[in-house]
């Protein structure tokens, strides 16, 4: 039995997959079944107890690439190594974001006519034209003007939680800052922000334990669509100095954005701006609670925080995977890929690749040369990476200044998702 089989069986509660079953599962699209597969990576419950790092370590070591069959008869390739992830993401002509979108595991939850309008699901040259419409707002220089207001908000949120002696960290603290920041940037009025946050959660399944149903997601998408439409109508009448007003004057190929395109931008920014930073902040707090000596070091010397933020992102990346589709027959990691095959790239696995990170399984806030892939790479590299990094750095700076002592006040509750690597609840006390 291979290491991979051993690891898989320990992750799946001792149920031993046979060697033939694993080989069958790896051989390609045909013939593999979910029952034979050691871990079902299309099942959110496979992540209920955390990202299966041990299983991925064996996958990286033994073969790099793995075929995951799905119950509906389809399936997808699992890319586990750092170099292979880069190869896929930096080759959009061969590995398309557009053909089947980037949510290849949970495709049924999305409405294809709408998801096509999201720039994350586009290929060059169309993608670059859409990205250019918003990219300016996310440059470091432009974002610099937000620093003072982000710091003020972070301080208020943390002060409130600390004054109560404790909190449920995910919802009371970590969720609040990114929601306020992205809504501020977009010009969403204060009274509507929690509503949009709720819709964003429903869209990716956060409210229902991350086991999303197509109905829930589509309903939330429709509501968000309607909200964006209303906002577009209002901003056309009375433009402001916000991102959404700017979008309405933006153009692609000399044409202003249509309502559909505007709504797609709106939805993408609300979701991407909320879920990721909340998750990174919660994962960071959880990791630092598990490595208290490193938290104390940050309290003593906050100049260590930029490196600590990068290590949190490397060690427990908020986004687990995105997908692509092969546009023609090709080879990856020595394996034949058929045209049309779906491919998923797994950031938490690439970030633990021992060929790129020394002592990769060690959480080390002092790590240097931390070139993790948590923000992706290539054409679609995260548009909000500067903003996300800035929010996280300020957030933890204000936290260590205001809460030198933090401890767990109950059991953390993880979310089950094939997409977001999140904790749903993290009770903490500040004494
Ligand atoms: C810690 C925080 C974040 C993480 C880990 C993260 C992760 C990612 C990743 C992995 C991608 C690549 C998608 C692909 O290759 O298909 C991406 C794209 C994207 N992210 Fe983020 N993100 C974060 C924060 C944000 C924020 C704050 C925003 C703000 C709006 C944002 C907006 C976007 C957008 C618009 C894209 C699509 C870019 C494109 O298609 O060109 N992200 N993000």
CSV table of C-alpha atoms and ligand atoms in Angstrom, one decimal:
chain,number,residue,atom,x,y,z
A,1,UNK,CA,0.0,0.0,0.0
A,2,UNK,CA,1.3,3.5,-0.9
A,3,UNK,CA,1.8,6.3,1.5
A,4,UNK,CA,-1.1,8.0,-0.3
A,5,UNK,CA,-3.4,5.1,0.4
A,6,UNK,CA,-2.3,5.0,4.0
A,7,UNK,CA,-2.9,8.7,4.5
A,8,UNK,CA,-6.2,8.5,2.7
A,9,UNK,CA,-7.4,5.7,4.9
A,10,UNK,CA,-6.5,7.5,8.1
A,11,UNK,CA,-8.3,10.6,6.9
A,12,UNK,CA,-11.4,8.6,5.9
A,13,UNK,CA,-11.8,7.1,9.3
A,14,UNK,CA,-9.9,3.9,8.7
A,15,UNK,CA,-11.8,2.7,5.6
A,16,UNK,CA,-9.1,1.1,3.5
A,17,UNK,CA,-9.2,1.9,-0.2
A,18,UNK,CA,-7.6,-0.8,-2.3
A,19,UNK,CA,-4.5,-0.2,-4.4
A,20,UNK,CA,-6.4,-1.0,-7.6
A,21,UNK,CA,-9.1,1.5,-6.6
A,22,UNK,CA,-6.6,4.2,-6.2
A,23,UNK,CA,-4.8,3.4,-9.5
A,24,UNK,CA,-8.2,3.3,-11.2
A,25,UNK,CA,-9.1,6.7,-9.7
A,26,UNK,CA,-5.9,8.2,-11.1
A,27,UNK,CA,-6.0,6.6,-14.5
A,28,UNK,CA,-8.3,9.1,-16.0
A,29,UNK,CA,-11.9,10.3,-16.5
A,30,UNK,CA,-13.3,6.8,-17.3
A,31,UNK,CA,-13.9,4.0,-14.9
A,32,UNK,CA,-13.3,5.7,-11.5
A,33,UNK,CA,-16.1,5.9,-9.0
A,34,UNK,CA,-16.5,8.0,-5.9
A,35,UNK,CA,-16.8,4.8,-3.8
A,36,UNK,CA,-13.4,3.7,-4.9
A,37,UNK,CA,-11.8,7.1,-4.3
A,38,UNK,CA,-10.1,7.5,-0.9
A,39,UNK,CA,-11.1,11.0,-0.3
A,40,UNK,CA,-14.0,12.7,-2.1
A,41,UNK,CA,-12.7,16.2,-2.7
A,42,UNK,CA,-16.1,17.2,-4.2
A,43,UNK,CA,-17.8,16.5,-0.9
A,44,UNK,CA,-17.7,19.5,1.5
A,45,UNK,CA,-17.8,17.1,4.5
A,46,UNK,CA,-14.3,15.9,3.5
A,47,UNK,CA,-13.1,19.3,4.8
A,48,UNK,CA,-15.1,19.4,8.0
A,49,UNK,CA,-12.1,18.7,10.2
A,50,UNK,CA,-9.7,20.8,8.3
A,51,UNK,CA,-7.8,20.7,5.1
A,52,UNK,CA,-6.5,17.2,4.6
A,53,UNK,CA,-2.9,18.2,4.4
A,54,UNK,CA,-1.5,14.8,5.1
A,55,UNK,CA,-3.3,13.3,2.2
A,56,UNK,CA,-2.2,16.1,-0.1
A,57,UNK,CA,1.4,15.7,1.1
A,58,UNK,CA,1.3,12.1,-0.1
A,59,UNK,CA,-0.3,13.1,-3.4
A,60,UNK,CA,2.5,15.7,-4.0
A,61,UNK,CA,5.1,13.2,-3.2
A,62,UNK,CA,3.8,10.3,-5.2
A,63,UNK,CA,2.1,11.6,-8.3
A,64,UNK,CA,1.2,15.3,-8.1
A,65,UNK,CA,-2.0,14.9,-10.1
A,66,UNK,CA,-5.1,13.0,-9.2
A,67,UNK,CA,-8.5,12.3,-10.9
A,68,UNK,CA,-11.4,12.9,-8.6
A,69,UNK,CA,-14.6,11.3,-9.9
A,70,UNK,CA,-17.9,12.9,-9.0
A,71,UNK,CA,-21.3,11.3,-8.4
A,72,UNK,CA,-22.9,12.8,-11.5
A,73,UNK,CA,-20.4,10.9,-13.7
A,74,UNK,CA,-18.1,13.8,-14.2
A,75,UNK,CA,-14.9,14.6,-12.4
A,76,UNK,CA,-11.9,16.9,-12.2
A,77,UNK,CA,-8.1,16.8,-12.0
A,78,UNK,CA,-6.5,17.8,-8.7
A,79,UNK,CA,-3.3,19.8,-9.0
A,80,UNK,CA,-1.3,19.6,-5.8
A,81,UNK,CA,2.2,20.8,-6.6
A,82,UNK,CA,3.5,24.4,-6.6
A,83,UNK,CA,5.1,24.2,-10.1
A,84,UNK,CA,2.1,22.6,-11.7
A,85,UNK,CA,-0.3,25.1,-10.2
A,86,UNK,CA,1.8,27.9,-11.7
A,87,UNK,CA,1.9,26.1,-15.0
A,88,UNK,CA,-1.9,25.9,-15.1
A,89,UNK,CA,-2.6,29.4,-14.0
A,90,UNK,CA,0.0,31.1,-16.2
A,91,UNK,CA,-1.3,29.3,-19.4
A,92,UNK,CA,-4.8,30.6,-19.9
A,93,UNK,CA,-4.8,29.7,-23.6
A,94,UNK,CA,-4.4,26.0,-22.6
A,95,UNK,CA,-6.2,26.0,-19.3
A,96,UNK,CA,-9.3,28.2,-19.6
A,97,UNK,CA,-11.2,30.1,-16.9
A,98,UNK,CA,-14.0,30.7,-19.5
A,99,UNK,CA,-15.0,27.3,-20.9
A,100,UNK,CA,-16.6,26.0,-17.8
A,101,UNK,CA,-15.9,28.9,-15.3
A,102,UNK,CA,-13.7,28.6,-12.3
A,103,UNK,CA,-16.2,27.0,-9.9
A,104,UNK,CA,-15.9,23.5,-11.5
A,105,UNK,CA,-16.7,21.5,-8.4
A,106,UNK,CA,-19.9,23.2,-7.5
A,107,UNK,CA,-21.0,24.2,-11.0
A,108,UNK,CA,-24.7,23.3,-10.4
A,109,UNK,CA,-25.0,26.1,-7.8
A,110,UNK,CA,-24.3,28.8,-10.4
A,111,UNK,CA,-26.5,30.3,-13.1
A,112,UNK,CA,-24.2,29.9,-16.3
A,113,UNK,CA,-25.8,32.8,-18.1
A,114,UNK,CA,-24.8,35.1,-15.2
A,115,UNK,CA,-21.5,33.6,-14.2
A,116,UNK,CA,-20.2,34.2,-17.8
A,117,UNK,CA,-20.4,38.0,-17.1
A,118,UNK,CA,-17.9,37.7,-14.1
A,119,UNK,CA,-14.4,38.6,-15.2
A,120,UNK,CA,-13.0,35.8,-13.0
A,121,UNK,CA,-14.6,33.4,-15.6
A,122,UNK,CA,-13.1,35.1,-18.7
A,123,UNK,CA,-10.0,34.5,-20.8
A,124,UNK,CA,-7.7,36.9,-22.6
A,125,UNK,CA,-8.1,39.2,-24.4
A,126,UNK,CA,-11.6,39.8,-23.0
A,127,UNK,CA,-10.5,39.4,-19.4
A,128,UNK,CA,-7.8,42.1,-19.5
A,129,UNK,CA,-10.3,44.7,-20.8
A,130,UNK,CA,-12.7,44.1,-18.0
A,131,UNK,CA,-9.9,44.0,-15.4
A,132,UNK,CA,-8.6,47.3,-16.6
A,133,UNK,CA,-12.0,49.0,-15.8
A,134,UNK,CA,-11.4,48.5,-12.0
A,135,UNK,CA,-7.7,47.8,-11.6
A,136,UNK,CA,-6.7,51.4,-10.9
A,137,UNK,CA,-8.8,51.6,-7.7
A,138,UNK,CA,-6.9,48.6,-6.3
A,139,UNK,CA,-3.4,49.9,-6.8
A,140,UNK,CA,-1.3,50.5,-3.7
A,141,UNK,CA,-1.2,54.2,-4.3
A,142,UNK,CA,-4.9,54.6,-4.5
A,143,UNK,CA,-5.5,52.3,-1.5
A,144,UNK,CA,-3.1,54.4,0.6
A,145,UNK,CA,-5.9,57.0,1.1
A,146,UNK,CA,-8.0,54.3,2.8
A,147,UNK,CA,-5.4,53.4,5.5
A,148,UNK,CA,-6.5,55.9,8.2
A,149,UNK,CA,-10.2,54.9,7.9
A,150,UNK,CA,-9.4,51.2,7.9
A,151,UNK,CA,-7.3,51.7,11.0
A,152,UNK,CA,-10.0,53.7,12.8
A,153,UNK,CA,-12.6,51.0,12.0
A,154,UNK,CA,-10.4,48.2,13.1
A,155,UNK,CA,-9.7,49.9,16.4
A,156,UNK,CA,-13.4,50.5,17.0
A,157,UNK,CA,-14.3,46.9,16.3
A,158,UNK,CA,-11.6,45.4,18.5
A,159,UNK,CA,-12.2,47.9,21.3
A,160,UNK,CA,-15.8,46.9,21.5
A,161,UNK,CA,-15.0,43.2,21.6
A,162,UNK,CA,-12.3,43.7,24.2
A,163,UNK,CA,-14.5,45.9,26.4
A,164,UNK,CA,-17.0,42.9,26.6
A,165,UNK,CA,-14.2,40.6,27.7
A,166,UNK,CA,-14.7,38.2,24.9
A,167,UNK,CA,-16.5,37.5,21.6
A,168,UNK,CA,-17.3,35.1,18.9
A,169,UNK,CA,-14.3,36.2,16.8
A,170,UNK,CA,-15.5,35.3,13.3
A,171,UNK,CA,-18.8,37.1,13.2
A,172,UNK,CA,-18.2,39.9,15.8
A,173,UNK,CA,-14.7,40.9,14.8
A,174,UNK,CA,-13.2,39.3,11.7
A,175,UNK,CA,-16.3,39.7,9.5
A,176,UNK,CA,-16.9,43.3,10.4
A,177,UNK,CA,-13.8,45.0,9.0
A,178,UNK,CA,-13.8,43.6,5.4
A,179,UNK,CA,-17.5,44.1,5.1
A,180,UNK,CA,-17.2,47.8,6.1
A,181,UNK,CA,-14.1,48.3,3.9
A,182,UNK,CA,-15.5,46.8,0.7
A,183,UNK,CA,-18.8,48.5,1.1
A,184,UNK,CA,-17.1,51.9,1.8
A,185,UNK,CA,-15.0,51.4,-1.4
A,186,UNK,CA,-18.1,50.6,-3.4
A,187,UNK,CA,-20.3,53.3,-1.9
A,188,UNK,CA,-22.9,51.0,-0.2
A,189,UNK,CA,-24.8,52.9,2.5
A,190,UNK,CA,-24.2,51.8,6.1
A,191,UNK,CA,-27.8,50.5,6.6
A,192,UNK,CA,-27.5,48.0,3.7
A,193,UNK,CA,-24.1,46.5,4.6
A,194,UNK,CA,-25.2,43.7,6.8
A,195,UNK,CA,-27.9,42.8,4.3
A,196,UNK,CA,-25.3,42.4,1.5
A,197,UNK,CA,-23.0,40.5,3.8
A,198,UNK,CA,-25.8,38.1,4.5
A,199,UNK,CA,-26.4,37.6,0.8
A,200,UNK,CA,-22.7,37.0,0.2
A,201,UNK,CA,-22.7,34.3,2.9
A,202,UNK,CA,-25.8,32.7,1.3
A,203,UNK,CA,-24.2,32.8,-2.1
A,204,UNK,CA,-21.2,30.8,-1.1
A,205,UNK,CA,-23.1,28.7,1.5
A,206,UNK,CA,-21.6,30.1,4.7
A,207,UNK,CA,-24.9,30.3,6.5
A,208,UNK,CA,-25.8,26.7,5.9
A,209,UNK,CA,-22.5,25.1,6.9
A,210,UNK,CA,-21.0,25.6,3.5
A,211,UNK,CA,-23.1,22.8,2.0
A,212,UNK,CA,-24.6,25.1,-0.5
A,213,UNK,CA,-27.7,24.3,-2.5
A,214,UNK,CA,-28.3,25.6,-6.0
A,215,UNK,CA,-31.6,27.2,-4.9
A,216,UNK,CA,-30.0,29.1,-2.0
A,217,UNK,CA,-27.1,30.4,-4.1
A,218,UNK,CA,-29.3,31.4,-7.0
A,219,UNK,CA,-31.9,33.1,-4.8
A,220,UNK,CA,-29.1,35.2,-3.2
A,221,UNK,CA,-27.6,36.0,-6.5
A,222,UNK,CA,-30.9,37.3,-7.8
A,223,UNK,CA,-31.4,39.5,-4.7
A,224,UNK,CA,-27.9,40.9,-5.1
A,225,UNK,CA,-28.5,41.5,-8.8
A,226,UNK,CA,-31.7,43.5,-7.9
A,227,UNK,CA,-29.8,45.5,-5.3
A,228,UNK,CA,-27.0,46.3,-7.8
A,229,UNK,CA,-29.5,47.3,-10.4
A,230,UNK,CA,-31.1,49.7,-8.0
A,231,UNK,CA,-27.7,51.1,-7.0
A,232,UNK,CA,-26.8,51.6,-10.7
A,233,UNK,CA,-30.0,53.5,-11.4
A,234,UNK,CA,-29.4,55.7,-8.4
A,235,UNK,CA,-25.7,56.4,-9.2
A,236,UNK,CA,-26.6,57.3,-12.7
A,237,UNK,CA,-28.9,60.0,-11.4
A,238,UNK,CA,-26.4,61.1,-8.6
A,239,UNK,CA,-22.8,59.9,-9.2
A,240,UNK,CA,-20.5,59.8,-6.1
A,241,UNK,CA,-16.8,59.4,-5.6
A,242,UNK,CA,-17.0,55.6,-5.2
A,243,UNK,CA,-16.0,52.6,-7.2
A,244,UNK,CA,-19.5,51.8,-8.4
A,245,UNK,CA,-20.0,55.4,-9.8
A,246,UNK,CA,-16.6,55.0,-11.6
A,247,UNK,CA,-17.7,51.6,-13.0
A,248,UNK,CA,-20.8,53.2,-14.6
A,249,UNK,CA,-18.5,55.5,-16.6
A,250,UNK,CA,-16.1,52.7,-17.4
A,251,UNK,CA,-16.1,51.1,-20.9
A,252,UNK,CA,-15.0,48.0,-22.7
A,253,UNK,CA,-14.3,48.3,-26.4
A,254,UNK,CA,-15.6,51.9,-26.3
A,255,UNK,CA,-19.0,50.8,-24.9
A,256,UNK,CA,-20.2,51.6,-21.4
A,257,UNK,CA,-20.8,48.6,-19.2
A,258,UNK,CA,-24.3,47.1,-19.6
A,259,UNK,CA,-26.4,46.6,-16.5
A,260,UNK,CA,-25.6,42.9,-16.6
A,261,UNK,CA,-21.9,43.6,-16.6
A,262,UNK,CA,-22.2,46.2,-13.8
A,263,UNK,CA,-24.2,43.7,-11.7
A,264,UNK,CA,-21.6,41.0,-12.3
A,265,UNK,CA,-18.8,43.3,-11.0
A,266,UNK,CA,-20.8,44.3,-8.0
A,267,UNK,CA,-21.4,40.6,-7.0
A,268,UNK,CA,-17.8,39.6,-7.6
A,269,UNK,CA,-16.4,42.4,-5.5
A,270,UNK,CA,-18.9,42.0,-2.6
A,271,UNK,CA,-18.1,38.2,-2.3
A,272,UNK,CA,-14.4,38.5,-2.9
A,273,UNK,CA,-14.0,41.4,-0.6
A,274,UNK,CA,-15.9,39.8,2.3
A,275,UNK,CA,-15.3,36.1,2.5
A,276,UNK,CA,-11.6,36.0,2.0
A,277,UNK,CA,-10.3,38.6,4.4
A,278,UNK,CA,-12.8,37.5,7.1
A,279,UNK,CA,-11.4,33.9,6.7
A,280,UNK,CA,-7.8,35.0,6.7
A,281,UNK,CA,-8.3,37.1,9.9
A,282,UNK,CA,-10.1,34.2,11.7
A,283,UNK,CA,-7.5,31.6,10.5
A,284,UNK,CA,-4.8,34.0,11.7
A,285,UNK,CA,-6.3,34.4,15.1
A,286,UNK,CA,-6.8,30.6,15.4
A,287,UNK,CA,-3.2,29.9,14.4
A,288,UNK,CA,-1.8,32.4,16.8
A,289,UNK,CA,-3.9,30.9,19.6
A,290,UNK,CA,-2.3,27.6,18.8
A,291,UNK,CA,1.2,29.2,18.7
A,292,UNK,CA,0.9,31.5,21.7
A,293,UNK,CA,4.6,32.2,21.9
A,294,UNK,CA,4.4,33.7,18.4
A,295,UNK,CA,1.5,35.9,19.4
A,296,UNK,CA,3.5,37.2,22.3
A,297,UNK,CA,6.4,37.9,20.0
A,298,UNK,CA,4.1,40.0,17.8
A,299,UNK,CA,2.7,41.9,20.8
A,300,UNK,CA,6.3,42.7,21.8
A,301,UNK,CA,7.4,43.7,18.3
A,302,UNK,CA,4.6,44.6,15.8
A,303,UNK,CA,7.1,45.2,13.1
A,304,UNK,CA,7.1,41.4,12.7
A,305,UNK,CA,3.5,41.6,11.5
A,306,UNK,CA,3.9,41.9,7.7
A,307,UNK,CA,5.8,38.6,7.6
A,308,UNK,CA,3.3,37.1,10.1
A,309,UNK,CA,0.4,38.0,7.8
A,310,UNK,CA,2.2,36.3,4.8
A,311,UNK,CA,2.7,33.2,6.9
A,312,UNK,CA,-0.9,33.0,8.0
A,313,UNK,CA,-1.9,33.3,4.3
A,314,UNK,CA,0.6,30.6,3.3
A,315,UNK,CA,-0.2,28.2,6.1
A,316,UNK,CA,-4.0,28.3,6.0
A,317,UNK,CA,-5.1,30.1,2.8
A,318,UNK,CA,-8.7,31.3,2.7
A,319,UNK,CA,-9.4,30.0,-0.8
A,320,UNK,CA,-8.7,26.3,-1.3
A,321,UNK,CA,-9.1,25.9,-5.0
A,322,UNK,CA,-10.2,27.4,-8.3
A,323,UNK,CA,-10.8,25.6,-11.5
A,324,UNK,CA,-9.9,25.6,-15.2
A,325,UNK,CA,-10.7,23.5,-18.3
A,326,UNK,CA,-8.2,22.1,-20.8
A,327,UNK,CA,-8.8,23.6,-24.2
A,328,UNK,CA,-7.0,20.8,-26.0
A,329,UNK,CA,-5.3,17.5,-25.3
A,330,UNK,CA,-2.1,18.1,-23.3
A,331,UNK,CA,0.2,16.8,-20.6
A,332,UNK,CA,0.6,18.0,-17.1
A,333,UNK,CA,2.9,16.4,-14.5
A,334,UNK,CA,3.6,13.6,-16.9
A,335,UNK,CA,-0.1,12.8,-17.2
A,336,UNK,CA,-2.3,13.0,-20.3
A,337,UNK,CA,-5.2,15.5,-20.0
A,338,UNK,CA,-8.1,15.4,-22.5
A,339,UNK,CA,-9.5,18.5,-24.1
A,340,UNK,CA,-12.5,19.5,-22.0
A,341,UNK,CA,-11.2,18.0,-18.8
A,342,UNK,CA,-11.8,20.1,-15.7
A,343,UNK,CA,-8.8,20.9,-13.5
A,344,UNK,CA,-8.7,22.3,-9.9
A,345,UNK,CA,-5.6,23.9,-8.5
A,346,UNK,CA,-5.2,23.6,-4.6
A,347,UNK,CA,-3.5,26.5,-3.0
A,348,UNK,CA,-3.1,25.0,0.5
A,349,UNK,CA,-1.3,22.1,-1.0
A,350,UNK,CA,1.0,24.1,-3.3
A,351,UNK,CA,1.9,26.3,-0.2
A,352,UNK,CA,3.2,23.2,1.6
A,353,UNK,CA,5.3,22.0,-1.3
A,354,UNK,CA,8.7,21.0,0.3
A,355,UNK,CA,10.5,21.8,-3.0
A,356,UNK,CA,9.6,25.5,-2.4
A,357,UNK,CA,9.3,25.9,1.3
A,358,UNK,CA,11.7,24.8,3.9
A,359,UNK,CA,10.1,23.0,6.8
A,360,UNK,CA,6.8,23.6,5.0
A,361,UNK,CA,4.5,22.2,7.7
A,362,UNK,CA,5.9,24.5,10.4
A,363,UNK,CA,4.0,27.7,11.1
A,364,UNK,CA,6.7,30.3,11.4
A,365,UNK,CA,5.7,34.0,11.5
A,366,UNK,CA,9.3,34.9,10.9
A,367,UNK,CA,9.5,33.0,7.6
A,368,UNK,CA,11.5,34.9,4.9
A,369,UNK,CA,11.1,34.6,1.1
A,370,UNK,CA,7.5,33.5,1.6
A,371,UNK,CA,6.4,33.3,-2.1
A,372,UNK,CA,3.1,31.6,-1.3
A,373,UNK,CA,0.4,31.2,-3.9
A,374,UNK,CA,-2.7,32.1,-1.8
A,375,UNK,CA,-3.6,35.0,-4.1
A,376,UNK,CA,-3.2,32.9,-7.2
A,377,UNK,CA,-0.8,33.7,-10.0
A,378,UNK,CA,-1.0,34.7,-13.7
A,379,UNK,CA,-3.7,36.8,-15.4
A,380,UNK,CA,-6.3,36.3,-12.6
A,381,UNK,CA,-3.9,36.9,-9.7
A,382,UNK,CA,-6.1,38.4,-7.0
A,383,UNK,CA,-7.2,42.0,-7.8
A,384,UNK,CA,-7.7,42.7,-4.1
A,385,UNK,CA,-4.3,41.4,-2.9
A,386,UNK,CA,-3.0,44.8,-1.9
A,387,UNK,CA,-6.3,45.6,-0.2
A,388,UNK,CA,-6.4,42.2,1.6
A,389,UNK,CA,-2.9,42.5,2.8
A,390,UNK,CA,-3.4,46.1,4.0
A,391,UNK,CA,-6.6,45.1,5.9
A,392,UNK,CA,-4.9,42.1,7.6
A,393,UNK,CA,-1.8,44.0,8.5
A,394,UNK,CA,-3.8,46.9,10.1
A,395,UNK,CA,-6.2,44.5,11.7
A,396,UNK,CA,-3.5,42.5,13.5
A,397,UNK,CA,-1.5,45.7,14.4
A,398,UNK,CA,-4.6,47.0,16.2
A,399,UNK,CA,-5.3,43.6,17.7
A,400,UNK,CA,-1.9,43.1,19.3
A,401,UNK,CA,-1.9,46.7,20.6
A,402,UNK,CA,-5.3,46.3,22.2
A,403,UNK,CA,-5.4,42.7,23.2
A,404,UNK,CA,-2.1,41.5,24.5
A,405,UNK,CA,-3.8,38.5,26.1
A,406,UNK,CA,-6.2,36.3,24.1
A,407,UNK,CA,-7.3,32.8,24.8
A,408,UNK,CA,-9.8,30.3,23.4
A,409,UNK,CA,-13.2,30.3,25.2
A,410,UNK,CA,-14.7,27.2,23.5
A,411,UNK,CA,-14.3,24.9,20.7
A,412,UNK,CA,-13.8,26.4,17.2
A,413,UNK,CA,-16.3,25.3,14.7
A,414,UNK,CA,-15.1,24.7,11.2
A,415,UNK,CA,-17.2,25.2,8.1
A,416,UNK,CA,-17.4,22.3,5.5
A,417,UNK,CA,-16.7,23.6,2.1
A,418,UNK,CA,-14.8,22.6,-1.0
A,419,UNK,CA,-14.0,26.2,-1.6
A,420,UNK,CA,-13.4,28.3,1.5
A,421,UNK,CA,-11.0,27.1,4.2
A,422,UNK,CA,-12.9,28.7,7.0
A,423,UNK,CA,-13.7,28.6,10.6
A,424,UNK,CA,-17.4,29.4,11.3
A,425,UNK,CA,-17.1,30.1,15.0
A,426,UNK,CA,-14.1,30.9,17.2
A,427,UNK,CA,-15.1,31.9,20.8
A,428,UNK,CA,-12.3,33.9,22.5
A,429,UNK,CA,-11.7,35.8,25.7
A,430,UNK,CA,-9.4,38.8,26.2
A,431,UNK,CA,-8.0,37.9,29.6
B,1,LIG,C1,-6.8,37.3,1.9
B,1,LIG,C2,-7.6,37.7,1.0
B,1,LIG,C3,-7.8,37.1,-0.4
B,1,LIG,C4,-7.4,36.0,-1.0
B,1,LIG,C5,-6.7,34.8,-0.3
B,1,LIG,C6,-7.8,36.0,-2.3
B,1,LIG,C7,-7.6,35.0,-3.2
B,1,LIG,C8,-7.8,35.1,-4.6
B,1,LIG,C9,-7.4,34.1,-5.6
B,1,LIG,C10,-6.7,32.8,-5.3
B,1,LIG,C11,-7.8,34.6,-6.8
B,1,LIG,C12,-7.4,33.9,-8.2
B,1,LIG,C13,-8.6,33.4,-9.0
B,1,LIG,C14,-8.2,32.6,-10.2
B,1,LIG,O1,-7.0,32.4,-10.5
B,1,LIG,O2,-9.1,32.1,-10.9
B,1,LIG,C15,-8.5,35.8,-6.6
B,1,LIG,C16,-9.0,36.6,-7.6
B,1,LIG,C17,-9.7,37.8,-7.3
B,1,LIG,N1,-9.9,38.4,-6.1
B,1,LIG,FE1,-9.1,37.8,-4.4
B,1,LIG,N2,-8.5,37.2,-2.6
B,1,LIG,C18,-8.5,37.9,-1.4
B,1,LIG,C19,-9.0,39.2,-1.2
B,1,LIG,C20,-9.6,39.9,-2.2
B,1,LIG,C21,-10.2,41.2,-1.9
B,1,LIG,C22,-10.2,42.0,-0.6
B,1,LIG,C23,-10.8,41.6,-3.1
B,1,LIG,C24,-11.5,42.9,-3.3
B,1,LIG,C25,-12.5,43.1,-4.0
B,1,LIG,C26,-10.6,40.5,-4.1
B,1,LIG,C27,-11.0,40.5,-5.4
B,1,LIG,C28,-10.7,39.5,-6.3
B,1,LIG,C29,-11.1,39.6,-7.7
B,1,LIG,C30,-12.0,40.6,-8.3
B,1,LIG,C31,-10.5,38.5,-8.3
B,1,LIG,C32,-10.6,38.1,-9.8
B,1,LIG,C33,-9.5,38.7,-10.6
B,1,LIG,C34,-9.5,38.4,-12.0
B,1,LIG,O3,-10.3,37.5,-12.5
B,1,LIG,O4,-8.7,39.0,-12.7
B,1,LIG,N3,-9.9,39.5,-3.5
B,1,LIG,N4,-8.5,36.1,-5.3
